[in-house]
Short mmCIF file of N, CA and C in Angstrom, two decimals:
data_model
loop_
_atom_site.label_atom_id
_atom_site.label_comp_id
_atom_site.label_asym_id
_atom_site.label_seq_id
_atom_site.Cartn_x
_atom_site.Cartn_y
_atom_site.Cartn_z
N HIS Q 1419 13.51 -10.69 1.44
CA HIS Q 1419 12.87 -12.06 1.47
C HIS Q 1419 11.64 -12.00 2.16
N ASP Q 1420 11.12 -11.03 2.85
CA ASP Q 1420 10.16 -10.99 3.73
C ASP Q 1420 8.68 -10.38 2.75
N VAL Q 1421 9.09 -10.26 1.63
CA VAL Q 1421 8.08 -10.01 0.92
C VAL Q 1421 7.51 -11.29 0.13
N GLU Q 1422 8.79 -12.07 0.23
CA GLU Q 1422 8.35 -13.64 -0.39
C GLU Q 1422 7.77 -14.17 -0.07
N LEU Q 1423 8.49 -14.30 1.45
CA LEU Q 1423 7.69 -14.49 2.72
C LEU Q 1423 6.26 -14.80 2.94
N GLU Q 1424 5.88 -13.06 3.05
CA GLU Q 1424 4.30 -12.96 3.06
C GLU Q 1424 3.18 -13.19 1.68
N ARG Q 1425 4.35 -13.28 0.77
CA ARG Q 1425 3.18 -13.93 -0.49
C ARG Q 1425 3.16 -15.50 -0.55
N ALA Q 1426 4.09 -16.25 0.23
CA ALA Q 1426 3.87 -17.24 -0.11
C ALA Q 1426 3.02 -17.41 0.79
N LEU Q 1427 2.87 -16.89 2.20
CA LEU Q 1427 2.33 -17.47 3.05
C LEU Q 1427 0.66 -16.87 3.16
N VAL Q 1428 0.47 -15.98 2.15
CA VAL Q 1428 -1.10 -15.84 1.77
C VAL Q 1428 -1.46 -16.59 0.79
N GLY Q 1429 -0.80 -17.32 -0.20
CA GLY Q 1429 -0.94 -18.62 -0.79
C GLY Q 1429 -1.13 -19.86 -0.09
N MET Q 1430 -0.64 -19.97 0.85
CA MET Q 1430 -1.00 -21.23 1.82
C MET Q 1430 -1.79 -21.11 2.76
N TYR Q 1431 -2.20 -19.82 3.22
CA TYR Q 1431 -3.76 -19.73 3.51
C TYR Q 1431 -4.73 -19.97 2.90
N ALA Q 1432 -4.72 -18.81 1.33
CA ALA Q 1432 -5.58 -19.46 0.64
C ALA Q 1432 -5.65 -20.55 -0.33
N GLN Q 1433 -4.64 -21.57 -0.22
CA GLN Q 1433 -4.68 -22.95 -0.41
C GLN Q 1433 -5.83 -23.95 0.52
N GLY Q 1434 -4.86 -23.08 1.85
CA GLY Q 1434 -5.79 -24.16 2.94
C GLY Q 1434 -7.41 -23.56 2.95
N LEU Q 1435 -7.95 -22.36 3.14
CA LEU Q 1435 -9.43 -22.02 2.29
C LEU Q 1435 -9.88 -22.66 1.97
N GLN Q 1436 -9.11 -22.84 0.29
CA GLN Q 1436 -9.65 -23.41 -0.67
C GLN Q 1436 -9.77 -25.19 -0.53
N SER Q 1437 -8.90 -25.95 -0.06
CA SER Q 1437 -9.03 -27.40 0.17
C SER Q 1437 -9.73 -27.87 1.05
N GLY Q 1438 -10.12 -26.38 2.10
CA GLY Q 1438 -11.24 -26.98 2.87
C GLY Q 1438 -12.55 -26.86 2.48
N GLN Q 1439 -12.75 -25.82 1.99
CA GLN Q 1439 -13.92 -25.86 0.52
C GLN Q 1439 -14.25 -27.46 -0.10
N ALA Q 1440 -12.99 -27.66 -0.91
CA ALA Q 1440 -13.47 -28.50 -1.58
C ALA Q 1440 -13.45 -30.16 -0.78
N LEU Q 1441 -12.70 -30.14 0.38
CA LEU Q 1441 -13.43 -31.19 1.38
C LEU Q 1441 -14.96 -31.18 1.92
N ARG Q 1442 -15.17 -29.86 2.20
CA ARG Q 1442 -16.91 -29.89 2.79
C ARG Q 1442 -17.65 -30.29 1.19
N ASN Q 1443 -17.12 -29.83 0.01
CA ASN Q 1443 -18.10 -30.48 -0.79
C ASN Q 1443 -17.97 -31.91 -1.71
N ILE Q 1444 -16.75 -32.27 -0.66
CA ILE Q 1444 -16.65 -33.83 -0.74
C ILE Q 1444 -17.70 -34.61 -0.03
N VAL Q 1445 -17.81 -33.98 1.13
CA VAL Q 1445 -18.47 -34.53 2.24
C VAL Q 1445 -19.90 -34.37 1.92
N ILE Q 1446 -20.23 -32.98 1.06
CA ILE Q 1446 -21.86 -33.08 0.76
C ILE Q 1446 -22.37 -34.29 -0.19
N ASP Q 1447 -21.61 -34.00 -1.43
CA ASP Q 1447 -21.34 -34.84 -2.70
C ASP Q 1447 -20.19 -35.88 -2.92
N PRO Q 1448 -20.41 -36.98 -1.99
CA PRO Q 1448 -18.95 -37.48 -2.70
C PRO Q 1448 -18.97 -38.20 -3.78
N ALA Q 1449 -20.04 -37.87 -4.85
CA ALA Q 1449 -19.89 -38.63 -5.99
C ALA Q 1449 -19.07 -37.23 -7.07
N ASN Q 1450 -19.09 -36.06 -6.51
CA ASN Q 1450 -18.35 -34.82 -7.12
C ASN Q 1450 -17.25 -35.06 -7.47
N ARG Q 1451 -16.72 -35.55 -8.69
CA ARG Q 1451 -15.31 -35.81 -9.07
C ARG Q 1451 -14.57 -34.07 -9.25
N LYS Q 1452 -15.39 -33.28 -9.30
CA LYS Q 1452 -14.77 -31.97 -9.33
C LYS Q 1452 -14.26 -31.58 -8.03
N ALA Q 1453 -14.91 -31.85 -6.87
CA ALA Q 1453 -14.93 -31.62 -5.71
C ALA Q 1453 -13.31 -32.43 -5.51
N TYR Q 1454 -13.26 -33.05 -5.87
CA TYR Q 1454 -11.71 -34.36 -5.63
C TYR Q 1454 -10.71 -33.39 -6.12
N ASP Q 1455 -11.05 -33.02 -7.63
CA ASP Q 1455 -10.02 -32.31 -8.29
C ASP Q 1455 -9.48 -30.92 -7.90
N ASN Q 1456 -10.34 -30.60 -7.36
CA ASN Q 1456 -10.34 -29.08 -6.46
C ASN Q 1456 -9.78 -29.10 -5.25
N PHE Q 1457 -9.32 -30.69 -4.33
CA PHE Q 1457 -8.95 -30.75 -3.06
C PHE Q 1457 -7.32 -30.88 -3.35
N ASP Q 1458 -7.06 -31.86 -4.86
CA ASP Q 1458 -5.93 -32.47 -5.15
C ASP Q 1458 -5.78 -30.94 -5.81
N ALA Q 1459 -5.74 -29.93 -6.08
CA ALA Q 1459 -5.15 -28.78 -6.74
C ALA Q 1459 -4.61 -27.89 -5.96
N ALA Q 1460 -5.80 -27.95 -4.99
CA ALA Q 1460 -5.38 -26.95 -3.62
C ALA Q 1460 -4.60 -27.48 -2.52
N GLU Q 1461 -4.26 -28.58 -2.54
CA GLU Q 1461 -2.97 -29.36 -1.95
C GLU Q 1461 -1.60 -29.39 -2.70
N LYS Q 1462 -1.55 -29.15 -4.00
CA LYS Q 1462 -0.63 -29.27 -4.62
C LYS Q 1462 -0.15 -27.76 -4.61
N ALA Q 1463 -1.01 -26.80 -4.46
CA ALA Q 1463 -0.60 -24.91 -4.69
C ALA Q 1463 -0.01 -24.81 -3.43
N PHE Q 1464 -0.67 -25.61 -2.42
CA PHE Q 1464 -0.37 -25.48 -0.51
C PHE Q 1464 1.57 -25.86 -0.71
N ALA Q 1465 1.78 -27.22 -1.39
CA ALA Q 1465 2.77 -27.73 -1.16
C ALA Q 1465 3.59 -26.63 -1.76
N ASP Q 1466 3.73 -26.01 -2.79
CA ASP Q 1466 4.12 -24.87 -3.88
C ASP Q 1466 4.44 -24.13 -3.10
N ALA Q 1467 3.44 -23.05 -2.07
CA ALA Q 1467 3.75 -22.34 -1.57
C ALA Q 1467 4.21 -22.42 -0.19
N PHE Q 1468 4.25 -23.57 0.45
CA PHE Q 1468 4.94 -24.01 1.63
C PHE Q 1468 6.54 -23.89 1.19
N ASN Q 1469 7.08 -24.51 0.11
CA ASN Q 1469 8.54 -24.77 -0.54
C ASN Q 1469 8.61 -23.38 -0.78
N ALA Q 1470 8.05 -22.13 -1.53
CA ALA Q 1470 8.25 -20.53 -1.20
C ALA Q 1470 8.67 -20.32 0.20
N ALA Q 1471 7.97 -20.71 1.18
CA ALA Q 1471 8.03 -20.06 1.94
C ALA Q 1471 9.38 -20.31 3.01
N LYS Q 1472 9.43 -21.79 2.60
CA LYS Q 1472 10.67 -22.22 3.23
C LYS Q 1472 11.99 -21.47 2.37
N THR Q 1473 12.10 -21.52 1.58
CA THR Q 1473 12.90 -20.56 0.62
C THR Q 1473 13.75 -19.23 1.35
N ALA Q 1474 11.92 -18.41 0.93
CA ALA Q 1474 12.15 -17.31 1.67
C ALA Q 1474 12.28 -16.73 3.40
N ALA Q 1475 12.09 -18.07 4.18
CA ALA Q 1475 12.02 -18.02 5.38
C ALA Q 1475 13.87 -17.47 5.70
N ALA Q 1476 14.54 -16.02 6.15
CA ALA Q 1476 15.48 -15.90 6.15
C ALA Q 1476 15.90 -16.38 7.99
N ASP Q 1477 14.84 -16.14 8.58
CA ASP Q 1477 15.55 -15.77 10.11
C ASP Q 1477 14.86 -17.12 10.81
N PRO Q 1478 15.58 -17.72 11.67
CA PRO Q 1478 15.39 -19.04 12.13
C PRO Q 1478 13.94 -18.94 13.29
N ASP Q 1479 13.61 -17.78 13.35
CA ASP Q 1479 12.26 -17.77 14.01
C ASP Q 1479 11.34 -18.26 13.28
N SER Q 1480 11.23 -17.80 11.87
CA SER Q 1480 10.18 -17.90 10.59
C SER Q 1480 10.62 -19.30 10.49
N ALA Q 1481 11.70 -19.53 10.32
CA ALA Q 1481 12.33 -21.17 10.05
C ALA Q 1481 11.45 -22.42 10.85
N GLY Q 1482 11.19 -22.02 12.27
CA GLY Q 1482 10.91 -22.65 13.16
C GLY Q 1482 9.41 -22.82 13.48
N VAL Q 1483 9.16 -21.73 12.94
CA VAL Q 1483 7.62 -21.57 12.98
C VAL Q 1483 7.29 -22.87 11.63
N LEU Q 1484 7.54 -22.31 10.69
CA LEU Q 1484 7.39 -23.71 9.06
C LEU Q 1484 7.76 -24.96 9.73
N THR Q 1485 8.30 -25.30 10.33
CA THR Q 1485 8.81 -26.33 10.45
C THR Q 1485 7.22 -26.89 11.54
N GLN Q 1486 6.97 -25.80 12.17
CA GLN Q 1486 5.61 -26.12 13.28
C GLN Q 1486 4.23 -26.57 12.07
N VAL Q 1487 4.56 -25.56 11.32
CA VAL Q 1487 3.35 -25.77 10.46
C VAL Q 1487 2.94 -26.82 9.33
N GLU Q 1488 4.59 -27.49 8.85
CA GLU Q 1488 4.74 -28.34 8.26
C GLU Q 1488 4.32 -29.48 9.05
N GLY Q 1489 4.22 -29.75 10.32
CA GLY Q 1489 3.67 -31.06 11.25
C GLY Q 1489 2.43 -31.09 11.43
N LEU Q 1490 1.57 -29.63 11.88
CA LEU Q 1490 0.38 -29.52 11.52
C LEU Q 1490 -0.34 -29.75 10.29
N ARG Q 1491 0.30 -28.99 9.10
CA ARG Q 1491 -0.34 -29.92 7.54
C ARG Q 1491 -0.08 -31.05 7.43
N THR Q 1492 0.65 -31.72 8.13
CA THR Q 1492 0.80 -33.42 7.62
C THR Q 1492 -0.25 -33.63 8.53
N LYS Q 1493 -0.61 -33.57 9.55
CA LYS Q 1493 -2.23 -34.04 10.82
C LYS Q 1493 -3.34 -33.54 9.82
N LEU Q 1494 -3.15 -32.39 9.50
CA LEU Q 1494 -4.14 -32.01 8.62
C LEU Q 1494 -4.68 -32.63 7.74
N LEU Q 1495 -3.53 -33.35 6.91
CA LEU Q 1495 -3.86 -34.00 5.51
C LEU Q 1495 -4.54 -35.23 5.76
N ASP Q 1496 -3.78 -35.78 6.82
CA ASP Q 1496 -4.36 -37.46 7.49
C ASP Q 1496 -5.94 -37.10 7.45
N LYS Q 1497 -5.90 -36.29 8.41
CA LYS Q 1497 -6.88 -35.99 8.83
C LYS Q 1497 -8.56 -35.42 7.90
N GLN Q 1498 -7.72 -34.72 6.51
CA GLN Q 1498 -9.00 -34.45 5.55
C GLN Q 1498 -8.79 -35.92 4.74
N ARG Q 1499 -8.12 -36.88 4.76
CA ARG Q 1499 -7.81 -37.88 3.80
C ARG Q 1499 -8.95 -39.10 4.15
N ALA Q 1500 -9.09 -39.08 6.00
CA ALA Q 1500 -9.91 -39.68 6.73
C ALA Q 1500 -11.62 -39.32 6.44
N VAL Q 1501 -11.31 -38.03 6.48
CA VAL Q 1501 -12.84 -37.40 6.08
C VAL Q 1501 -13.43 -37.87 4.86
N ILE Q 1502 -12.52 -37.90 3.75
CA ILE Q 1502 -12.87 -38.59 2.36
C ILE Q 1502 -13.33 -39.68 2.20
N SER Q 1503 -12.21 -40.65 2.89
CA SER Q 1503 -12.63 -41.92 2.61
C SER Q 1503 -14.04 -42.18 3.93
N LEU Q 1504 -14.43 -41.51 4.77
CA LEU Q 1504 -15.42 -41.53 5.66
C LEU Q 1504 -17.13 -41.29 5.01
N ALA Q 1505 -16.58 -39.98 3.75
CA ALA Q 1505 -17.92 -39.31 3.39
C ALA Q 1505 -18.52 -40.43 2.14
N ALA Q 1506 -17.07 -41.64 1.42
CA ALA Q 1506 -17.76 -42.39 1.09
C ALA Q 1506 -18.98 -43.04 1.21
N ASN Q 1507 -18.78 -43.52 2.54
CA ASN Q 1507 -19.51 -44.82 3.06
C ASN Q 1507 -20.33 -44.05 4.14
N ASP Q 1508 -20.17 -43.28 4.84
CA ASP Q 1508 -20.53 -42.74 5.95
C ASP Q 1508 -20.47 -41.38 5.98
N GLN Q 1509 -21.44 -40.39 5.49
CA GLN Q 1509 -21.00 -38.77 5.63
C GLN Q 1509 -21.83 -38.37 6.70
N ALA Q 1510 -22.50 -38.84 7.83
CA ALA Q 1510 -22.70 -38.74 9.00
C ALA Q 1510 -21.26 -38.69 9.92
N SER Q 1511 -20.43 -39.76 10.16
CA SER Q 1511 -19.43 -39.78 10.52
C SER Q 1511 -18.50 -38.77 10.11
N ALA Q 1512 -18.76 -38.42 8.55
CA ALA Q 1512 -17.42 -37.94 7.89
C ALA Q 1512 -17.63 -36.34 8.39
N ILE Q 1513 -18.90 -35.90 8.85
CA ILE Q 1513 -19.69 -34.59 8.95
C ILE Q 1513 -18.52 -34.45 10.17
N GLN Q 1514 -19.01 -35.39 11.38
CA GLN Q 1514 -18.70 -35.46 12.49
C GLN Q 1514 -17.08 -35.18 12.74
N ALA Q 1515 -16.13 -35.96 12.43
CA ALA Q 1515 -14.68 -36.06 11.80
C ALA Q 1515 -14.40 -34.33 11.12
N LEU Q 1516 -15.13 -34.22 10.53
CA LEU Q 1516 -14.84 -32.42 10.28
C LEU Q 1516 -14.77 -31.46 10.75
N LYS Q 1517 -15.76 -31.51 11.56
CA LYS Q 1517 -16.16 -30.92 12.65
C LYS Q 1517 -15.21 -30.64 14.02
N LYS Q 1518 -15.39 -31.88 14.43
CA LYS Q 1518 -14.56 -32.20 15.41
C LYS Q 1518 -12.61 -32.64 15.25
N GLU Q 1519 -12.17 -33.01 14.19
CA GLU Q 1519 -11.19 -33.27 14.28
C GLU Q 1519 -10.29 -32.34 12.97
N GLU Q 1520 -11.33 -32.06 11.49
CA GLU Q 1520 -10.21 -31.31 10.82
C GLU Q 1520 -10.59 -29.89 11.07
N THR Q 1521 -11.31 -29.55 11.94
CA THR Q 1521 -11.51 -28.07 11.41
C THR Q 1521 -10.90 -27.22 13.19
N PRO Q 1522 -10.34 -27.92 13.61
CA PRO Q 1522 -9.86 -27.58 14.58
C PRO Q 1522 -8.06 -27.53 14.38
N LEU Q 1523 -7.69 -28.76 13.93
CA LEU Q 1523 -6.47 -28.38 13.12
C LEU Q 1523 -6.28 -27.63 12.38
N TRP Q 1524 -7.27 -27.14 11.20
CA TRP Q 1524 -7.34 -26.18 10.60
C TRP Q 1524 -7.32 -24.84 11.10
N ARG Q 1525 -7.92 -24.61 12.28
CA ARG Q 1525 -8.10 -23.32 13.06
C ARG Q 1525 -6.27 -23.02 13.53
N GLU Q 1526 -5.92 -23.98 13.97
CA GLU Q 1526 -4.53 -24.18 14.52
C GLU Q 1526 -3.74 -23.37 13.63
N LEU Q 1527 -3.41 -24.41 12.35
CA LEU Q 1527 -2.84 -24.08 11.52
C LEU Q 1527 -2.90 -23.09 10.72
N ARG Q 1528 -4.37 -21.95 10.79
CA ARG Q 1528 -4.86 -20.86 10.58
C ARG Q 1528 -3.56 -19.74 11.28
N GLU Q 1529 -3.91 -19.90 12.76
CA GLU Q 1529 -3.27 -19.26 13.64
C GLU Q 1529 -2.02 -18.97 13.33
N GLN Q 1530 -1.32 -20.18 13.17
CA GLN Q 1530 0.37 -20.00 12.91
C GLN Q 1530 0.34 -19.45 11.53
N LEU Q 1531 -0.59 -19.36 10.52
CA LEU Q 1531 -0.38 -18.94 8.97
C LEU Q 1531 -0.18 -17.40 9.52
N LEU Q 1532 -1.34 -16.91 9.90
CA LEU Q 1532 -1.45 -15.76 10.29
C LEU Q 1532 -0.51 -15.05 11.12
N ALA Q 1533 0.06 -15.50 12.01
CA ALA Q 1533 1.02 -15.33 13.30
C ALA Q 1533 2.48 -14.83 12.24
N LEU Q 1534 3.04 -15.85 11.53
CA LEU Q 1534 3.81 -15.83 10.89
C LEU Q 1534 3.51 -14.62 9.91
N LYS Q 1535 3.14 -14.24 9.07
CA LYS Q 1535 2.42 -13.33 7.93
C LYS Q 1535 2.20 -12.06 8.62
N LYS Q 1536 1.96 -12.06 10.13
CA LYS Q 1536 1.76 -10.81 10.66
C LYS Q 1536 3.29 -10.13 11.01
N GLN Q 1537 4.36 -11.14 11.18
CA GLN Q 1537 5.58 -11.18 11.49
C GLN Q 1537 5.96 -10.48 10.72
N ALA Q 1538 6.17 -11.30 9.30
CA ALA Q 1538 6.61 -10.42 7.83
C ALA Q 1538 6.07 -9.42 7.80
N ALA Q 1539 5.01 -9.11 7.52
CA ALA Q 1539 4.67 -7.32 7.31
C ALA Q 1539 5.12 -6.33 8.58
N GLU Q 1540 5.49 -7.16 9.51
CA GLU Q 1540 6.05 -6.07 10.63
C GLU Q 1540 7.35 -5.69 10.13
N ARG Q 1541 8.59 -6.80 10.21
CA ARG Q 1541 9.92 -6.38 9.33
C ARG Q 1541 9.56 -5.93 8.15
N LYS Q 1542 8.56 -6.49 7.01
CA LYS Q 1542 9.08 -5.85 6.18
C LYS Q 1542 8.25 -3.86 6.27
N ALA Q 1543 7.46 -3.85 7.39
CA ALA Q 1543 7.22 -2.24 7.44
C ALA Q 1543 8.39 -1.42 8.09
N LEU Q 1544 9.45 -2.29 8.97
CA LEU Q 1544 10.44 -1.63 9.84
C LEU Q 1544 11.27 -1.86 8.45
N ALA Q 1545 11.71 -2.39 7.46
CA ALA Q 1545 12.52 -2.37 6.40
C ALA Q 1545 12.23 -1.29 5.72
N ARG Q 1546 11.07 -0.95 5.53
CA ARG Q 1546 10.75 0.41 4.70
C ARG Q 1546 10.78 1.86 4.94
N ALA Q 1547 10.70 1.70 6.48
CA ALA Q 1547 10.81 2.56 7.33
C ALA Q 1547 12.14 2.87 7.69
N ASP Q 1548 13.15 2.30 7.76
CA ASP Q 1548 14.53 2.08 7.73
C ASP Q 1548 15.02 2.95 6.33
N ALA Q 1549 14.54 2.21 5.49
CA ALA Q 1549 14.97 2.93 4.21
C ALA Q 1549 14.56 4.11 3.62
N GLU Q 1550 13.14 4.55 4.48
CA GLU Q 1550 12.99 5.70 3.90
C GLU Q 1550 13.57 7.23 4.65
N SER Q 1551 14.07 6.37 6.04
CA SER Q 1551 15.06 7.40 6.67
C SER Q 1551 16.08 7.51 6.17
N PHE Q 1552 17.01 6.52 6.17
CA PHE Q 1552 18.11 6.35 5.09
C PHE Q 1552 17.89 7.47 3.83
N PHE Q 1553 17.09 7.52 2.79
CA PHE Q 1553 16.98 8.22 2.10
C PHE Q 1553 16.68 9.85 2.28
N ARG Q 1554 16.03 9.95 3.70
CA ARG Q 1554 15.61 11.36 3.65
C ARG Q 1554 16.95 11.58 3.98
N THR Q 1555 17.79 11.15 4.84
CA THR Q 1555 19.25 11.49 5.00
C THR Q 1555 19.98 11.43 4.03
N ALA Q 1556 19.68 10.85 3.15
CA ALA Q 1556 20.93 10.83 1.56
C ALA Q 1556 20.54 12.20 1.54
N SER Q 1557 18.81 12.50 0.85
CA SER Q 1557 18.77 13.47 0.40
C SER Q 1557 19.03 14.79 1.20
N LEU Q 1558 18.90 14.83 2.65
CA LEU Q 1558 19.13 16.43 3.01
C LEU Q 1558 20.93 16.36 3.01
N ALA Q 1559 21.87 15.50 2.87
CA ALA Q 1559 22.94 15.56 2.80
C ALA Q 1559 23.52 16.08 1.22
N ALA Q 1560 22.92 15.53 0.39
CA ALA Q 1560 22.84 16.17 -0.98
C ALA Q 1560 22.58 17.44 -0.96
N VAL Q 1561 21.50 17.94 -0.67
CA VAL Q 1561 21.06 19.24 -0.78
C VAL Q 1561 22.16 20.17 0.33
N LEU Q 1562 22.53 19.46 1.69
CA LEU Q 1562 23.89 20.30 2.36
C LEU Q 1562 25.17 20.55 1.43
N VAL Q 1563 25.26 19.53 1.35
CA VAL Q 1563 26.41 19.67 -0.10
C VAL Q 1563 26.24 20.49 -1.46
N ALA Q 1564 25.08 20.02 -1.90
CA ALA Q 1564 25.01 21.56 -3.20
C ALA Q 1564 24.92 23.12 -2.80
N LEU Q 1565 24.30 23.34 -1.46
CA LEU Q 1565 24.44 24.50 -0.57
C LEU Q 1565 25.92 24.94 -0.50
N VAL Q 1566 26.75 24.18 -0.20
CA VAL Q 1566 27.99 24.32 0.59
C VAL Q 1566 28.89 24.55 -0.84
N SER Q 1567 28.80 23.70 -1.46
CA SER Q 1567 29.57 23.88 -3.02
C SER Q 1567 29.36 25.17 -3.81
N THR Q 1568 27.70 25.54 -3.74
CA THR Q 1568 27.41 26.64 -4.15
C THR Q 1568 28.34 27.98 -3.19
N VAL Q 1569 28.31 27.95 -2.51
CA VAL Q 1569 29.03 29.15 -1.39
C VAL Q 1569 30.39 29.36 -1.30
N VAL Q 1570 30.77 28.22 -1.73
CA VAL Q 1570 32.23 27.87 -2.00
C VAL Q 1570 32.60 28.16 -3.19
N ALA Q 1571 31.79 28.38 -4.47
CA ALA Q 1571 31.95 28.84 -5.85
C ALA Q 1571 32.16 30.00 -5.71
N ALA Q 1572 31.18 30.56 -5.02
CA ALA Q 1572 30.66 31.92 -5.47
C ALA Q 1572 31.69 33.16 -4.39
N TYR Q 1573 32.41 32.01 -3.45
CA TYR Q 1573 33.31 33.08 -2.76
C TYR Q 1573 34.76 32.48 -3.94
N ASN Q 1574 34.83 31.87 -4.42
CA ASN Q 1574 35.78 31.55 -5.26
C ASN Q 1574 35.63 32.54 -6.62
N LEU Q 1575 34.67 32.75 -6.77
CA LEU Q 1575 34.55 33.28 -7.74
C LEU Q 1575 34.73 35.07 -7.90
N ILE Q 1576 34.69 35.63 -6.54
CA ILE Q 1576 34.36 36.84 -6.09
C ILE Q 1576 36.29 37.06 -5.72
N VAL Q 1577 36.86 35.81 -5.02
CA VAL Q 1577 38.17 36.19 -5.10
C VAL Q 1577 38.98 36.30 -6.29
N LEU Q 1578 38.25 35.43 -7.37
CA LEU Q 1578 39.11 34.92 -8.44
C LEU Q 1578 39.02 36.77 -9.40
N ARG Q 1579 37.72 37.20 -8.97
CA ARG Q 1579 37.36 38.57 -10.13
C ARG Q 1579 38.22 39.69 -9.49
N ARG Q 1580 39.16 39.50 -7.77
CA ARG Q 1580 39.47 40.55 -7.23
C ARG Q 1580 41.11 40.44 -7.38
N ARG Q 1581 41.33 39.21 -7.89
CA ARG Q 1581 42.69 38.95 -7.91
C ARG Q 1581 43.35 39.41 -9.27
N VAL Q 1582 42.47 39.25 -10.24
CA VAL Q 1582 42.13 39.43 -11.37
C VAL Q 1582 42.22 40.95 -12.13
N GLU Q 1583 41.53 41.48 -11.24
CA GLU Q 1583 41.42 43.06 -10.93
C GLU Q 1583 42.69 43.46 -10.64
N LEU Q 1584 43.22 43.20 -9.58
CA LEU Q 1584 44.47 43.62 -8.95
C LEU Q 1584 45.75 43.06 -10.26
N GLU Q 1585 45.63 42.01 -10.39
CA GLU Q 1585 47.08 41.82 -11.52
C GLU Q 1585 46.69 42.93 -12.56
N LEU Q 1586 45.70 43.00 -13.11
CA LEU Q 1586 45.30 43.68 -14.33
C LEU Q 1586 45.53 45.13 -14.35
N GLY Q 1587 45.42 45.57 -12.89
CA GLY Q 1587 45.54 47.16 -12.67
C GLY Q 1587 44.16 47.81 -13.08
N ALA Q 1588 43.13 47.46 -12.98
CA ALA Q 1588 41.94 48.00 -13.50
C ALA Q 1588 41.25 48.39 -12.05
N ILE Q 1589 40.41 49.56 -12.55
CA ILE Q 1589 39.55 49.91 -11.51
C ILE Q 1589 37.95 49.64 -11.79
N PRO Q 1590 37.97 48.96 -10.52
CA PRO Q 1590 36.22 48.21 -10.29
C PRO Q 1590 35.43 49.36 -10.98
N LEU Q 1591 33.79 48.44 -11.50
CA LEU Q 1591 33.08 49.82 -12.12
C LEU Q 1591 32.72 50.47 -10.97
N ARG Q 1592 32.36 50.03 -10.06
CA ARG Q 1592 31.86 50.70 -9.08
C ARG Q 1592 32.64 51.93 -8.63
N HIS Q 1593 33.59 51.16 -8.45
CA HIS Q 1593 35.02 52.56 -7.84
C HIS Q 1593 34.75 53.59 -9.52
N ALA Q 1594 35.11 52.93 -10.30
CA ALA Q 1594 34.96 54.31 -11.74
C ALA Q 1594 34.02 55.50 -11.41
N ARG Q 1595 32.53 54.74 -11.17
CA ARG Q 1595 31.39 55.71 -10.98
C ARG Q 1595 31.60 56.44 -9.71
N CYS Q 1596 31.96 56.21 -8.92
CA CYS Q 1596 32.41 56.92 -7.46
C CYS Q 1596 33.09 58.12 -8.26
N LEU Q 1597 34.17 58.04 -8.46
CA LEU Q 1597 35.45 58.41 -9.49
C LEU Q 1597 34.51 59.64 -10.24
N ARG Q 1598 34.07 59.49 -11.10
CA ARG Q 1598 33.41 60.40 -12.08
C ARG Q 1598 32.19 60.88 -11.45
N TRP Q 1599 31.42 60.74 -10.39
CA TRP Q 1599 30.57 61.52 -9.60
C TRP Q 1599 31.28 62.47 -8.88
N TRP Q 1600 32.28 62.35 -8.33
CA TRP Q 1600 33.13 63.19 -7.56
C TRP Q 1600 33.54 64.39 -8.14
N SER Q 1601 34.30 63.33 -9.35
CA SER Q 1601 34.96 64.94 -10.12
C SER Q 1601 33.82 65.66 -10.78
N LEU Q 1602 32.83 65.28 -10.81
CA LEU Q 1602 31.41 65.94 -11.52
C LEU Q 1602 31.14 67.04 -10.30
N GLU Q 1603 31.25 66.48 -9.11
CA GLU Q 1603 30.97 67.59 -8.20
C GLU Q 1603 32.03 68.51 -7.76
N THR Q 1604 33.10 68.40 -7.72
CA THR Q 1604 34.07 69.15 -7.44
C THR Q 1604 34.70 70.05 -8.33
N SER Q 1605 34.48 69.87 -9.82
CA SER Q 1605 35.00 70.58 -10.98
C SER Q 1605 34.20 72.21 -10.83
N TRP Q 1606 33.60 72.51 -10.57
CA TRP Q 1606 32.86 73.61 -10.66
C TRP Q 1606 33.24 74.53 -9.62
#
């Protein structure tokens, strides 16, 4: 969930920046319809990313912060719409509202988003470290089991060979060589 949450938060941050840029373009040139379209597209993308973040927020702390983010976003959207309304008739007032009202709200929202992203990244890093530790332990256990199995198999092979030699009454090759050497030495 933290990967999805982090991805959604990055999307929200990016779309917040995009809507802010579109808003500034509207203030600079209120007749530019493309700026309005960009603003609307960024707002829709922000809402989609926010919904994805709400779905991915598994812990109560993240869900609580997202509720705060939602409240800030609503206030910010109201301020942005007020700036858009002012831009059509009073560019100077729009600039002042942008600087004194919209920008501080965006900064507050941005801090919330970045704090959530940092928390999600920390949880993701911790989960990764836990998984790596588990896999290292599992790999070590597998190697140990393989070594113990090899030793047990070698021991069983030796025991089985001796048992077969005893049952068949065979003289092991090493003993046969010793007997041959001893008989050569003592025959003259």
